[in-house]
Amino acid sequence: MEIWINPACSKCRSALSLLDAEGAGYTVRHYLEDPPSAEELTEVLRRLGLEPWDVARLGEPVAAELDLESWPRDEAARGRWIEAMAAHPILIQRPIITADDGTAVVARSPEAVRSVLP
């Protein structure tokens, strides 16, 4: 399993602590330093069963600069959202865990983290 984190994020640190406590094997990806490509984001969104606007951090300054709040939230705009998130990974909600079984979860709660444990 892989977990996308920002080390400065308390939710990310909590998720890592829970994974460690459960003895889970995982790889850490510092997604701000090693941003996912548009293709990777598309795949993770598929695995999450979510749309890009569902995992966008709209409170970030770059979201305001891009005026993300006003962007359409439909299939025609989907690629635009994904490209913006690939270019500005700070816009991606965190932490995200991609499990070995093909599932993925935005792991902001202990329950969400536990949902991907074997």
C-alpha positions as a LaTeX table, in Angstrom:
\begin{tabular}{lrrr}
\hline
Residue & $x$ (\AA) & $y$ (\AA) & $z$ (\AA) \\
\hline
Met1 & 0.00 & 0.00 & 0.00 \\
Glu2 & 1.07 & 3.57 & $-0.59$ \\
Ile3 & 0.13 & 6.66 & 1.39 \\
Trp4 & 0.36 & 10.17 & $-0.04$ \\
Ile5 & 1.26 & 12.58 & 2.73 \\
Asn6 & 2.33 & 16.06 & 3.64 \\
Pro7 & 4.51 & 15.66 & 6.75 \\
Ala8 & 3.22 & 18.99 & 8.10 \\
Cys9 & $-0.36$ & 17.64 & 8.15 \\
Ser10 & $-1.67$ & 16.28 & 11.46 \\
Lys11 & $-4.14$ & 13.94 & 9.70 \\
Cys12 & $-1.22$ & 12.45 & 7.73 \\
Arg13 & 0.82 & 11.93 & 10.89 \\
Ser14 & $-2.17$ & 10.31 & 12.59 \\
Ala15 & $-2.70$ & 7.96 & 9.66 \\
Leu16 & 0.97 & 6.95 & 9.70 \\
Ser17 & 0.82 & 6.31 & 13.46 \\
Leu18 & $-2.22$ & 4.09 & 13.01 \\
Leu19 & $-0.60$ & 2.16 & 10.15 \\
Asp20 & 2.49 & 1.66 & 12.30 \\
Ala21 & 0.41 & 0.56 & 15.31 \\
Glu22 & $-1.35$ & $-2.00$ & 13.11 \\
Gly23 & 1.96 & $-3.26$ & 11.69 \\
Ala24 & 0.90 & $-2.42$ & 8.14 \\
Gly25 & 3.43 & $-2.44$ & 5.34 \\
Tyr26 & 3.35 & 0.75 & 3.32 \\
Thr27 & 5.34 & 3.15 & 1.19 \\
Val28 & 5.26 & 6.88 & 1.88 \\
Arg29 & 4.95 & 9.32 & $-0.98$ \\
His30 & 5.58 & 12.96 & $-0.17$ \\
Tyr31 & 3.21 & 14.08 & $-2.89$ \\
Leu32 & 4.18 & 17.76 & $-2.72$ \\
Glu33 & 7.79 & 16.84 & $-3.57$ \\
Asp34 & 6.88 & 13.93 & $-5.88$ \\
Pro35 & 3.58 & 15.05 & $-7.41$ \\
Pro36 & 1.35 & 12.54 & $-9.13$ \\
Ser37 & 0.88 & 12.88 & $-12.86$ \\
Ala38 & $-2.52$ & 13.56 & $-14.37$ \\
Glu39 & $-2.65$ & 9.87 & $-15.32$ \\
Glu40 & $-1.89$ & 8.77 & $-11.75$ \\
Leu41 & $-4.53$ & 11.14 & $-10.39$ \\
Thr42 & $-7.07$ & 9.80 & $-12.86$ \\
Glu43 & $-6.35$ & 6.25 & $-11.71$ \\
Val44 & $-6.49$ & 7.13 & $-8.01$ \\
Leu45 & $-9.78$ & 8.96 & $-8.51$ \\
Arg46 & $-11.15$ & 5.86 & $-10.26$ \\
Arg47 & $-10.06$ & 3.74 & $-7.32$ \\
Leu48 & $-11.57$ & 6.22 & $-4.86$ \\
Gly49 & $-14.81$ & 6.40 & $-6.82$ \\
Leu50 & $-14.61$ & 10.19 & $-6.59$ \\
Glu51 & $-14.34$ & 13.19 & $-8.87$ \\
Pro52 & $-11.41$ & 15.63 & $-8.70$ \\
Trp53 & $-13.57$ & 18.35 & $-7.13$ \\
Asp54 & $-14.44$ & 15.88 & $-4.35$ \\
Val55 & $-10.78$ & 15.76 & $-3.23$ \\
Ala56 & $-9.79$ & 19.35 & $-4.00$ \\
Arg57 & $-8.57$ & 21.57 & $-1.19$ \\
Leu58 & $-10.49$ & 24.72 & $-2.07$ \\
Gly59 & $-9.15$ & 26.67 & 0.92 \\
Glu60 & $-5.62$ & 26.79 & $-0.46$ \\
Pro61 & $-4.38$ & 30.16 & $-1.79$ \\
Val62 & $-3.71$ & 28.64 & $-5.23$ \\
Ala63 & $-7.35$ & 27.52 & $-5.37$ \\
Ala64 & $-8.39$ & 31.15 & $-4.93$ \\
Glu65 & $-5.85$ & 32.28 & $-7.54$ \\
Leu66 & $-7.29$ & 29.78 & $-10.02$ \\
Asp67 & $-10.85$ & 30.60 & $-8.90$ \\
Leu68 & $-11.56$ & 26.85 & $-8.55$ \\
Glu69 & $-14.85$ & 27.53 & $-6.76$ \\
Ser70 & $-16.28$ & 28.85 & $-10.03$ \\
Trp71 & $-15.11$ & 25.95 & $-12.21$ \\
Pro72 & $-17.81$ & 23.65 & $-13.57$ \\
Arg73 & $-18.11$ & 20.28 & $-11.87$ \\
Asp74 & $-18.98$ & 18.09 & $-14.81$ \\
Glu75 & $-17.40$ & 15.56 & $-17.14$ \\
Ala76 & $-16.32$ & 18.27 & $-19.59$ \\
Ala77 & $-14.31$ & 20.05 & $-16.87$ \\
Arg78 & $-12.88$ & 16.91 & $-15.26$ \\
Gly79 & $-9.60$ & 17.01 & $-17.18$ \\
Arg80 & $-9.09$ & 20.68 & $-16.31$ \\
Trp81 & $-9.46$ & 19.88 & $-12.60$ \\
Ile82 & $-7.04$ & 16.95 & $-12.84$ \\
Glu83 & $-4.45$ & 19.02 & $-14.72$ \\
Ala84 & $-4.70$ & 21.80 & $-12.10$ \\
Met85 & $-4.19$ & 19.30 & $-9.30$ \\
Ala86 & $-1.21$ & 17.70 & $-11.05$ \\
Ala87 & 0.33 & 21.16 & $-11.55$ \\
His88 & $-0.48$ & 22.25 & $-7.98$ \\
Pro89 & $-0.46$ & 19.12 & $-5.77$ \\
Ile90 & $-1.22$ & 21.22 & $-2.67$ \\
Leu91 & $-4.79$ & 21.15 & $-4.03$ \\
Ile92 & $-5.07$ & 17.39 & $-3.40$ \\
Gln93 & $-6.80$ & 16.28 & $-0.20$ \\
Arg94 & $-4.59$ & 14.20 & 2.07 \\
Pro95 & $-3.73$ & 11.62 & 3.15 \\
Ile96 & $-4.70$ & 9.23 & 0.39 \\
Ile97 & $-4.00$ & 5.53 & 0.76 \\
Thr98 & $-3.95$ & 3.23 & $-2.24$ \\
Ala99 & $-4.25$ & $-0.35$ & $-1.04$ \\
Asp100 & $-2.77$ & $-3.43$ & $-2.63$ \\
Asp101 & $-6.25$ & $-4.85$ & $-3.29$ \\
Gly102 & $-7.05$ & $-2.01$ & $-5.71$ \\
Thr103 & $-9.07$ & 0.10 & $-3.30$ \\
Ala104 & $-8.19$ & 3.59 & $-2.17$ \\
Val105 & $-9.39$ & 5.94 & 0.54 \\
Val106 & $-9.00$ & 9.53 & 1.65 \\
Ala107 & $-7.70$ & 8.57 & 5.08 \\
Arg108 & $-8.71$ & 11.53 & 7.21 \\
Ser109 & $-10.24$ & 9.40 & 9.98 \\
Pro110 & $-9.05$ & 6.29 & 11.85 \\
Glu111 & $-12.03$ & 4.40 & 10.39 \\
Ala112 & $-10.96$ & 5.29 & 6.85 \\
Val113 & $-7.39$ & 4.12 & 7.52 \\
Arg114 & $-8.64$ & 0.85 & 9.03 \\
Ser115 & $-10.90$ & 0.25 & 6.02 \\
Val116 & $-7.88$ & $-0.50$ & 3.80 \\
Leu117 & $-6.03$ & $-2.73$ & 6.25 \\
Pro118 & $-5.92$ & $-6.42$ & 5.34 \\
\hline
\end{tabular}
